[in-house]
Amino acid sequence: MRHDLAAAREKTLPDVLAPGLDVVFCGINPGLYSAATGHHFARPGNRFWPALHLGGFTPTRLAPAEQDQLLLHGLGLTNLVPRATARADELTDAELRAGAVRLTGIAEEYRPKVIAVVGVTAYRTAFDRKKAAIGEQADLIADSGLWVLPNPSGLNAHYQLPALGDAFAELRSAIDR
């Protein structure tokens, strides 16, 4: 199936949210492939769905088209910046900072146990935490815990799939405690 990626530029994806979830995973922004398909983390090669399963959040590896099933597992999805771009570096610092405000509103409205931002560089800019590292953050967002996970994009060579799964599993373990 071919998707018109150029037509997907600037499109947005609907959030997958409900009150009282365990975790809301927050991507940086939709890529063109995700916007074209209407599914979060949809580009082949994105490792979000396998890492989610390896981390113990889902009993099977879900496909992007099954994203609404996340709600059954107490999980949700959103993005810091709603608009689709070809690359995250097309976003401005102001857009990322506005995304932190947007994410705070989501935390206040939906009250998840944890917000997990998927991408440390975007998190550092959005929340003005220049030295933030992967893992649990000292700050809360509204009353929700705050975690930073590695970006699961296939372009992130710093984290291979087993290490991504381990980072997701650390969050899963913390929630289970």
PDB file of N, CA, C and O in Angstrom, residues 77-108:
ATOM      1  N   LEU A  77      -1.575   7.210  24.139  1.00  0.00           N
ATOM      2  CA  LEU A  77      -0.592   7.820  23.234  1.00  0.00           C
ATOM      3  C   LEU A  77      -0.940   9.275  22.953  1.00  0.00           C
ATOM      4  O   LEU A  77      -2.113   9.621  22.763  1.00  0.00           O
ATOM      5  N   THR A  78       0.076  10.091  22.880  1.00  0.00           N
ATOM      6  CA  THR A  78      -0.052  11.472  22.446  1.00  0.00           C
ATOM      7  C   THR A  78       1.300  11.912  21.899  1.00  0.00           C
ATOM      8  O   THR A  78       2.228  11.105  21.822  1.00  0.00           O
ATOM      9  N   ASN A  79       1.411  13.170  21.529  1.00  0.00           N
ATOM     10  CA  ASN A  79       2.667  13.740  21.032  1.00  0.00           C
ATOM     11  C   ASN A  79       2.887  15.110  21.650  1.00  0.00           C
ATOM     12  O   ASN A  79       1.925  15.828  21.947  1.00  0.00           O
ATOM     13  N   LEU A  80       4.156  15.481  21.828  1.00  0.00           N
ATOM     14  CA  LEU A  80       4.461  16.831  22.291  1.00  0.00           C
ATOM     15  C   LEU A  80       3.928  17.860  21.304  1.00  0.00           C
ATOM     16  O   LEU A  80       3.280  18.829  21.684  1.00  0.00           O
ATOM     17  N   VAL A  81       4.241  17.651  20.035  1.00  0.00           N
ATOM     18  CA  VAL A  81       3.807  18.563  18.966  1.00  0.00           C
ATOM     19  C   VAL A  81       2.880  17.781  18.050  1.00  0.00           C
ATOM     20  O   VAL A  81       3.273  16.732  17.524  1.00  0.00           O
ATOM     21  N   PRO A  82       1.653  18.245  17.857  1.00  0.00           N
ATOM     22  CA  PRO A  82       0.690  17.468  17.073  1.00  0.00           C
ATOM     23  C   PRO A  82       0.967  17.387  15.570  1.00  0.00           C
ATOM     24  O   PRO A  82       0.587  16.416  14.939  1.00  0.00           O
ATOM     25  N   ARG A  83       1.657  18.371  14.986  1.00  0.00           N
ATOM     26  CA  ARG A  83       1.786  18.408  13.522  1.00  0.00           C
ATOM     27  C   ARG A  83       2.857  17.455  13.011  1.00  0.00           C
ATOM     28  O   ARG A  83       3.907  17.283  13.610  1.00  0.00           O
ATOM     29  N   ALA A  84       2.575  16.858  11.873  1.00  0.00           N
ATOM     30  CA  ALA A  84       3.494  15.906  11.248  1.00  0.00           C
ATOM     31  C   ALA A  84       4.591  16.627  10.481  1.00  0.00           C
ATOM     32  O   ALA A  84       4.352  17.630   9.812  1.00  0.00           O
ATOM     33  N   THR A  85       5.791  16.060  10.601  1.00  0.00           N
ATOM     34  CA  THR A  85       6.931  16.543   9.830  1.00  0.00           C
ATOM     35  C   THR A  85       7.729  15.327   9.358  1.00  0.00           C
ATOM     36  O   THR A  85       7.547  14.220   9.861  1.00  0.00           O
ATOM     37  N   ALA A  86       8.618  15.566   8.407  1.00  0.00           N
ATOM     38  CA  ALA A  86       9.474  14.476   7.934  1.00  0.00           C
ATOM     39  C   ALA A  86      10.484  14.085   9.008  1.00  0.00           C
ATOM     40  O   ALA A  86      10.808  12.916   9.164  1.00  0.00           O
ATOM     41  N   ARG A  87      10.984  15.084   9.757  1.00  0.00           N
ATOM     42  CA  ARG A  87      11.981  14.825  10.804  1.00  0.00           C
ATOM     43  C   ARG A  87      11.672  15.703  12.009  1.00  0.00           C
ATOM     44  O   ARG A  87      11.191  16.839  11.868  1.00  0.00           O
ATOM     45  N   ALA A  88      12.006  15.212  13.189  1.00  0.00           N
ATOM     46  CA  ALA A  88      11.751  15.973  14.414  1.00  0.00           C
ATOM     47  C   ALA A  88      12.560  17.267  14.460  1.00  0.00           C
ATOM     48  O   ALA A  88      12.136  18.241  15.091  1.00  0.00           O
ATOM     49  N   ASP A  89      13.700  17.321  13.769  1.00  0.00           N
ATOM     50  CA  ASP A  89      14.502  18.542  13.812  1.00  0.00           C
ATOM     51  C   ASP A  89      13.869  19.698  13.018  1.00  0.00           C
ATOM     52  O   ASP A  89      14.394  20.807  13.010  1.00  0.00           O
ATOM     53  N   GLU A  90      12.717  19.445  12.402  1.00  0.00           N
ATOM     54  CA  GLU A  90      11.969  20.519  11.743  1.00  0.00           C
ATOM     55  C   GLU A  90      11.133  21.305  12.744  1.00  0.00           C
ATOM     56  O   GLU A  90      10.546  22.336  12.393  1.00  0.00           O
ATOM     57  N   LEU A  91      11.042  20.828  13.975  1.00  0.00           N
ATOM     58  CA  LEU A  91      10.263  21.505  15.007  1.00  0.00           C
ATOM     59  C   LEU A  91      11.093  22.609  15.643  1.00  0.00           C
ATOM     60  O   LEU A  91      12.314  22.481  15.782  1.00  0.00           O
ATOM     61  N   THR A  92      10.427  23.670  16.066  1.00  0.00           N
ATOM     62  CA  THR A  92      11.128  24.752  16.750  1.00  0.00           C
ATOM     63  C   THR A  92      11.138  24.490  18.258  1.00  0.00           C
ATOM     64  O   THR A  92      10.305  23.751  18.785  1.00  0.00           O
ATOM     65  N   ASP A  93      12.077  25.127  18.935  1.00  0.00           N
ATOM     66  CA  ASP A  93      12.113  25.033  20.393  1.00  0.00           C
ATOM     67  C   ASP A  93      10.807  25.548  20.993  1.00  0.00           C
ATOM     68  O   ASP A  93      10.303  24.995  21.971  1.00  0.00           O
ATOM     69  N   ALA A  94      10.248  26.588  20.404  1.00  0.00           N
ATOM     70  CA  ALA A  94       8.985  27.146  20.908  1.00  0.00           C
ATOM     71  C   ALA A  94       7.850  26.117  20.787  1.00  0.00           C
ATOM     72  O   ALA A  94       7.010  26.008  21.692  1.00  0.00           O
ATOM     73  N   GLU A  95       7.824  25.359  19.699  1.00  0.00           N
ATOM     74  CA  GLU A  95       6.804  24.319  19.549  1.00  0.00           C
ATOM     75  C   GLU A  95       6.960  23.237  20.622  1.00  0.00           C
ATOM     76  O   GLU A  95       5.977  22.758  21.187  1.00  0.00           O
ATOM     77  N   LEU A  96       8.202  22.862  20.895  1.00  0.00           N
ATOM     78  CA  LEU A  96       8.442  21.838  21.914  1.00  0.00           C
ATOM     79  C   LEU A  96       8.050  22.353  23.295  1.00  0.00           C
ATOM     80  O   LEU A  96       7.431  21.622  24.083  1.00  0.00           O
ATOM     81  N   ARG A  97       8.364  23.601  23.598  1.00  0.00           N
ATOM     82  CA  ARG A  97       7.978  24.173  24.898  1.00  0.00           C
ATOM     83  C   ARG A  97       6.456  24.269  25.009  1.00  0.00           C
ATOM     84  O   ARG A  97       5.884  23.988  26.064  1.00  0.00           O
ATOM     85  N   ALA A  98       5.793  24.624  23.920  1.00  0.00           N
ATOM     86  CA  ALA A  98       4.325  24.636  23.925  1.00  0.00           C
ATOM     87  C   ALA A  98       3.790  23.221  24.129  1.00  0.00           C
ATOM     88  O   ALA A  98       2.739  23.022  24.760  1.00  0.00           O
ATOM     89  N   GLY A  99       4.516  22.235  23.636  1.00  0.00           N
ATOM     90  CA  GLY A  99       4.135  20.841  23.836  1.00  0.00           C
ATOM     91  C   GLY A  99       4.173  20.444  25.305  1.00  0.00           C
ATOM     92  O   GLY A  99       3.340  19.653  25.762  1.00  0.00           O
ATOM     93  N   ALA A 100       5.116  20.982  26.060  1.00  0.00           N
ATOM     94  CA  ALA A 100       5.172  20.706  27.497  1.00  0.00           C
ATOM     95  C   ALA A 100       3.929  21.246  28.189  1.00  0.00           C
ATOM     96  O   ALA A 100       3.357  20.589  29.068  1.00  0.00           O
ATOM     97  N   VAL A 101       3.478  22.410  27.770  1.00  0.00           N
ATOM     98  CA  VAL A 101       2.252  22.990  28.337  1.00  0.00           C
ATOM     99  C   VAL A 101       1.051  22.123  27.957  1.00  0.00           C
ATOM    100  O   VAL A 101       0.200  21.814  28.795  1.00  0.00           O
ATOM    101  N   ARG A 102       1.001  21.706  26.705  1.00  0.00           N
ATOM    102  CA  ARG A 102      -0.076  20.828  26.232  1.00  0.00           C
ATOM    103  C   ARG A 102      -0.088  19.519  27.030  1.00  0.00           C
ATOM    104  O   ARG A 102      -1.132  19.037  27.450  1.00  0.00           O
ATOM    105  N   LEU A 103       1.090  18.945  27.242  1.00  0.00           N
ATOM    106  CA  LEU A 103       1.201  17.684  27.954  1.00  0.00           C
ATOM    107  C   LEU A 103       0.768  17.834  29.419  1.00  0.00           C
ATOM    108  O   LEU A 103       0.140  16.941  29.986  1.00  0.00           O
ATOM    109  N   THR A 104       1.079  18.969  30.013  1.00  0.00           N
ATOM    110  CA  THR A 104       0.621  19.243  31.376  1.00  0.00           C
ATOM    111  C   THR A 104      -0.899  19.265  31.422  1.00  0.00           C
ATOM    112  O   THR A 104      -1.509  18.711  32.347  1.00  0.00           O
ATOM    113  N   GLY A 105      -1.529  19.869  30.424  1.00  0.00           N
ATOM    114  CA  GLY A 105      -2.996  19.876  30.355  1.00  0.00           C
ATOM    115  C   GLY A 105      -3.575  18.473  30.233  1.00  0.00           C
ATOM    116  O   GLY A 105      -4.593  18.150  30.861  1.00  0.00           O
ATOM    117  N   ILE A 106      -2.914  17.632  29.454  1.00  0.00           N
ATOM    118  CA  ILE A 106      -3.360  16.237  29.318  1.00  0.00           C
ATOM    119  C   ILE A 106      -3.239  15.518  30.660  1.00  0.00           C
ATOM    120  O   ILE A 106      -4.142  14.795  31.081  1.00  0.00           O
ATOM    121  N   ALA A 107      -2.120  15.739  31.359  1.00  0.00           N
ATOM    122  CA  ALA A 107      -1.924  15.106  32.674  1.00  0.00           C
ATOM    123  C   ALA A 107      -2.985  15.578  33.662  1.00  0.00           C
ATOM    124  O   ALA A 107      -3.517  14.775  34.443  1.00  0.00           O
ATOM    125  N   GLU A 108      -3.311  16.861  33.632  1.00  0.00           N
ATOM    126  CA  GLU A 108      -4.332  17.392  34.540  1.00  0.00           C
ATOM    127  C   GLU A 108      -5.711  16.821  34.226  1.00  0.00           C
ATOM    128  O   GLU A 108      -6.479  16.489  35.129  1.00  0.00           O
TER     129      GLU A 108
END
